[in-house]
């Protein structure tokens, strides 16, 4: 947590007007505590905040913002250092595709010792971005990068023919699930190699998917029904 609140937990929330608010007050030594807003800042220029994720290794917050607004802003992925969060310190912003973002997820990939932010779009495309807040150029080279090596595109994949509705990473971050509930399919990805491992089609609409345990078995949920899919 930022300096001065190292013994507290933080809650970060985003709003339709582009504001980001940081709340604190849950003391580790107490069962309850008063919730207090400690700072509010502009995460985007008067456009909705679509998603916020904690990026563990880089000790940063990843914020996805919509396009449009009075300033005709582009859809973007921004990185805010946790230590500078109280001042709204933005490390960088990377412009995303024009198609609307439907979901995003940050996770730690132990095999490459890096953070990854996955972004799913309304047209079914999936993008993976490597995160390095230190900008030490530890990630693969990306000719389209304008963030000084902080947000590097690792790959773009045609995941589904409809909107990406769910993203879930395995316990070690090596694999990723993407769900298209409209077309009743789940895709599984090898994050390190950047390839699709399999596509699983169902005869029913899948509402949610996730990994079960550490053997890469998959759970899919349809209403009150939960089914287990063996690992690949």
Short mmCIF file of C-alpha atoms in Angstrom, two decimals:
data_model
loop_
_atom_site.label_atom_id
_atom_site.label_comp_id
_atom_site.label_asym_id
_atom_site.label_seq_id
_atom_site.Cartn_x
_atom_site.Cartn_y
_atom_site.Cartn_z
CA UNK A 1 0.00 0.00 0.00
CA UNK A 2 1.16 3.62 -0.42
CA UNK A 3 3.30 5.29 2.22
CA UNK A 4 1.31 6.27 5.28
CA UNK A 5 -1.29 3.53 4.87
CA UNK A 6 0.96 0.48 4.81
CA UNK A 7 -1.04 -1.21 7.58
CA UNK A 8 -4.37 -0.80 5.81
CA UNK A 9 -6.23 -2.34 2.89
CA UNK A 10 -7.29 -0.18 -0.04
CA UNK A 11 -10.42 -0.20 -2.18
CA UNK A 12 -10.20 1.55 -5.55
CA UNK A 13 -13.38 2.35 -7.47
CA UNK A 14 -14.01 3.88 -10.91
CA UNK A 15 -16.98 5.90 -12.15
CA UNK A 16 -18.79 6.90 -15.34
CA UNK A 17 -17.37 10.43 -15.18
CA UNK A 18 -13.78 9.18 -15.29
CA UNK A 19 -13.09 9.69 -11.59
CA UNK A 20 -11.12 7.15 -9.54
CA UNK A 21 -11.65 7.13 -5.78
CA UNK A 22 -9.42 5.43 -3.21
CA UNK A 23 -10.92 4.23 0.05
CA UNK A 24 -9.18 2.98 3.15
CA UNK A 25 -10.06 2.04 6.74
CA UNK A 26 -9.99 -1.74 7.04
CA UNK A 27 -7.28 -2.23 9.64
CA UNK A 28 -5.61 -5.67 9.71
CA UNK A 29 -5.66 -5.60 13.50
CA UNK A 30 -9.40 -4.92 13.70
CA UNK A 31 -12.50 -6.86 12.69
CA UNK A 32 -14.26 -3.70 11.63
CA UNK A 33 -13.22 -0.17 10.76
CA UNK A 34 -14.60 3.04 9.42
CA UNK A 35 -14.34 3.39 5.65
CA UNK A 36 -12.67 6.64 4.66
CA UNK A 37 -12.12 8.17 1.25
CA UNK A 38 -8.52 9.34 1.08
CA UNK A 39 -8.23 10.66 -2.47
CA UNK A 40 -10.13 11.14 -5.71
CA UNK A 41 -8.50 11.90 -9.07
CA UNK A 42 -9.18 11.89 -12.79
CA UNK A 43 -8.47 8.44 -14.20
CA UNK A 44 -9.79 9.49 -17.61
CA UNK A 45 -11.11 12.59 -19.34
CA UNK A 46 -14.87 12.56 -18.60
CA UNK A 47 -15.44 9.02 -19.93
CA UNK A 48 -16.49 5.90 -18.00
CA UNK A 49 -13.95 3.75 -16.18
CA UNK A 50 -14.55 0.25 -17.57
CA UNK A 51 -12.27 -1.76 -15.28
CA UNK A 52 -9.66 -1.57 -12.53
CA UNK A 53 -7.12 -4.27 -11.63
CA UNK A 54 -4.27 -4.59 -9.13
CA UNK A 55 -0.95 -5.46 -10.81
CA UNK A 56 0.97 -7.26 -8.09
CA UNK A 57 4.60 -7.46 -9.25
CA UNK A 58 4.64 -3.90 -10.54
CA UNK A 59 2.75 -2.60 -7.49
CA UNK A 60 0.43 -0.63 -9.73
CA UNK A 61 -3.23 -0.19 -10.65
CA UNK A 62 -4.32 -0.85 -14.24
CA UNK A 63 -7.30 1.24 -15.35
CA UNK A 64 -9.29 0.71 -18.57
CA UNK A 65 -11.27 3.75 -19.75
CA UNK A 66 -13.85 4.15 -22.51
CA UNK A 67 -13.63 6.34 -25.61
CA UNK A 68 -15.62 9.48 -26.45
CA UNK A 69 -16.68 12.25 -24.10
CA UNK A 70 -16.22 15.99 -24.50
CA UNK A 71 -12.52 15.55 -25.21
CA UNK A 72 -13.09 12.79 -27.80
CA UNK A 73 -10.81 10.52 -25.76
CA UNK A 74 -9.50 7.25 -27.14
CA UNK A 75 -10.17 4.00 -25.32
CA UNK A 76 -7.12 3.38 -23.17
CA UNK A 77 -5.25 1.27 -20.64
CA UNK A 78 -3.49 3.38 -17.98
CA UNK A 79 -1.02 2.43 -15.27
CA UNK A 80 -0.90 4.20 -11.89
CA UNK A 81 1.92 3.49 -9.40
CA UNK A 82 0.58 2.33 -6.04
CA UNK A 83 3.07 4.53 -4.18
CA UNK A 84 1.83 7.56 -6.10
CA UNK A 85 -1.85 6.64 -6.02
CA UNK A 86 -2.68 9.26 -3.41
CA UNK A 87 -1.59 11.92 -5.91
CA UNK A 88 -3.14 10.27 -8.97
CA UNK A 89 0.33 9.70 -10.45
CA UNK A 90 -0.10 8.20 -13.93
CA UNK A 91 2.87 6.22 -15.23
CA UNK A 92 1.58 5.82 -18.77
CA UNK A 93 -1.45 5.29 -21.00
CA UNK A 94 -1.70 2.96 -23.99
CA UNK A 95 -4.39 3.47 -26.62
CA UNK A 96 -6.59 0.42 -27.13
CA UNK A 97 -8.61 -0.69 -30.15
CA UNK A 98 -11.77 1.21 -31.10
CA UNK A 99 -14.04 -1.79 -30.48
CA UNK A 100 -15.57 -1.61 -27.01
CA UNK A 101 -13.82 -3.42 -24.15
CA UNK A 102 -16.13 -5.92 -22.43
CA UNK A 103 -13.82 -7.27 -19.71
CA UNK A 104 -10.25 -7.07 -18.40
CA UNK A 105 -8.14 -9.09 -15.96
CA UNK A 106 -4.65 -8.64 -14.47
CA UNK A 107 -2.70 -11.67 -13.25
CA UNK A 108 0.80 -12.82 -12.36
CA UNK A 109 2.54 -15.29 -14.70
CA UNK A 110 5.04 -17.13 -12.52
CA UNK A 111 6.79 -18.82 -15.47
CA UNK A 112 8.02 -15.53 -16.93
CA UNK A 113 7.98 -13.56 -13.66
CA UNK A 114 5.77 -10.85 -15.12
CA UNK A 115 2.33 -9.31 -14.79
CA UNK A 116 -0.11 -9.60 -17.66
CA UNK A 117 -3.30 -7.65 -18.34
CA UNK A 118 -5.81 -9.45 -20.56
CA UNK A 119 -8.38 -7.33 -22.40
CA UNK A 120 -11.46 -8.78 -24.13
CA UNK A 121 -13.49 -6.91 -26.74
CA UNK A 122 -17.06 -6.88 -28.00
CA UNK A 123 -15.99 -8.37 -31.37
CA UNK A 124 -14.37 -11.41 -29.68
CA UNK A 125 -10.74 -10.29 -29.89
CA UNK A 126 -8.43 -10.94 -26.93
CA UNK A 127 -5.25 -8.94 -26.26
CA UNK A 128 -2.50 -9.67 -23.74
CA UNK A 129 -0.29 -6.86 -22.41
CA UNK A 130 2.88 -7.37 -20.38
CA UNK A 131 3.32 -4.90 -17.51
CA UNK A 132 6.63 -3.54 -16.22
CA UNK A 133 6.12 -0.39 -14.16
CA UNK A 134 9.91 -0.02 -13.74
CA UNK A 135 10.30 0.44 -17.53
CA UNK A 136 13.55 -1.57 -17.44
CA UNK A 137 12.76 -3.13 -20.83
CA UNK A 138 12.38 -6.59 -19.31
CA UNK A 139 9.55 -7.51 -21.68
CA UNK A 140 9.76 -8.51 -25.37
CA UNK A 141 10.21 -5.71 -27.88
CA UNK A 142 6.99 -4.15 -29.19
CA UNK A 143 7.28 -1.73 -32.17
CA UNK A 144 3.87 -0.20 -31.34
CA UNK A 145 4.82 0.60 -27.72
CA UNK A 146 4.77 4.28 -26.73
CA UNK A 147 4.86 3.68 -22.97
CA UNK A 148 8.61 3.25 -22.51
CA UNK A 149 8.30 -0.51 -22.08
CA UNK A 150 5.72 -0.32 -19.30
CA UNK A 151 2.78 -1.75 -21.30
CA UNK A 152 3.90 -4.11 -24.08
CA UNK A 153 1.52 -5.95 -26.40
CA UNK A 154 2.30 -9.67 -26.13
CA UNK A 155 -0.32 -10.82 -28.61
CA UNK A 156 -3.74 -10.32 -30.21
CA UNK A 157 -5.99 -13.34 -30.74
CA UNK A 158 -9.34 -13.95 -32.43
CA UNK A 159 -10.79 -15.70 -29.41
CA UNK A 160 -14.50 -15.77 -30.19
CA UNK A 161 -17.04 -14.71 -32.81
CA UNK A 162 -18.99 -12.79 -30.15
CA UNK A 163 -18.20 -10.62 -27.11
CA UNK A 164 -15.66 -11.93 -24.59
CA UNK A 165 -17.76 -12.33 -21.43
CA UNK A 166 -15.35 -13.82 -18.88
CA UNK A 167 -11.59 -14.11 -18.29
CA UNK A 168 -10.01 -16.38 -15.67
CA UNK A 169 -6.33 -17.22 -15.09
CA UNK A 170 -4.94 -20.45 -13.66
CA UNK A 171 -3.22 -20.54 -10.26
CA UNK A 172 0.21 -19.92 -11.84
CA UNK A 173 -0.96 -17.60 -14.62
CA UNK A 174 0.34 -19.98 -17.27
CA UNK A 175 -3.13 -20.58 -18.71
CA UNK A 176 -6.11 -18.36 -19.37
CA UNK A 177 -9.78 -19.06 -20.02
CA UNK A 178 -11.97 -16.85 -22.18
CA UNK A 179 -15.71 -17.30 -22.45
CA UNK A 180 -18.24 -16.37 -25.11
CA UNK A 181 -21.56 -17.07 -23.43
CA UNK A 182 -23.46 -16.03 -26.57
CA UNK A 183 -21.95 -18.82 -28.62
CA UNK A 184 -21.64 -21.38 -25.79
CA UNK A 185 -17.87 -21.85 -26.00
CA UNK A 186 -14.80 -21.61 -23.74
CA UNK A 187 -11.28 -21.17 -25.11
CA UNK A 188 -8.14 -22.09 -23.17
CA UNK A 189 -4.86 -20.31 -23.85
CA UNK A 190 -1.19 -20.94 -23.13
CA UNK A 191 -0.15 -17.48 -21.95
CA UNK A 192 3.61 -18.08 -22.13
CA UNK A 193 3.60 -19.52 -25.67
CA UNK A 194 0.76 -17.28 -26.85
CA UNK A 195 -1.26 -20.09 -28.44
CA UNK A 196 -4.75 -21.54 -28.06
CA UNK A 197 -4.71 -24.94 -26.34
CA UNK A 198 -8.30 -25.90 -27.10
CA UNK A 199 -11.79 -24.66 -27.78
CA UNK A 200 -14.59 -26.32 -25.78
CA UNK A 201 -18.11 -26.13 -27.20
CA UNK A 202 -21.20 -26.82 -25.13
CA UNK A 203 -24.82 -27.59 -25.96
CA UNK A 204 -25.97 -25.08 -23.33
CA UNK A 205 -25.27 -21.47 -22.47
CA UNK A 206 -22.29 -21.10 -20.13
CA UNK A 207 -22.69 -18.30 -17.59
CA UNK A 208 -19.27 -18.54 -15.94
CA UNK A 209 -16.02 -20.52 -16.08
CA UNK A 210 -12.98 -20.89 -13.82
CA UNK A 211 -10.13 -23.21 -12.95
CA UNK A 212 -10.57 -25.78 -10.19
CA UNK A 213 -7.41 -26.43 -8.18
CA UNK A 214 -3.90 -26.68 -9.61
CA UNK A 215 -4.31 -29.40 -12.27
CA UNK A 216 -5.93 -27.07 -14.85
CA UNK A 217 -9.33 -28.73 -14.63
CA UNK A 218 -12.13 -26.33 -15.60
CA UNK A 219 -15.48 -25.63 -13.99
CA UNK A 220 -18.34 -24.25 -16.10
CA UNK A 221 -21.58 -22.92 -14.66
CA UNK A 222 -25.00 -22.97 -16.30
CA UNK A 223 -27.68 -21.68 -13.95
CA UNK A 224 -27.69 -24.10 -11.01
CA UNK A 225 -25.59 -26.70 -12.82
CA UNK A 226 -21.79 -26.92 -12.39
CA UNK A 227 -19.76 -29.21 -14.65
CA UNK A 228 -16.10 -30.21 -14.48
CA UNK A 229 -14.00 -30.41 -17.64
CA UNK A 230 -10.80 -32.53 -17.32
CA UNK A 231 -7.48 -30.75 -17.93
CA UNK A 232 -5.95 -30.68 -21.41
#
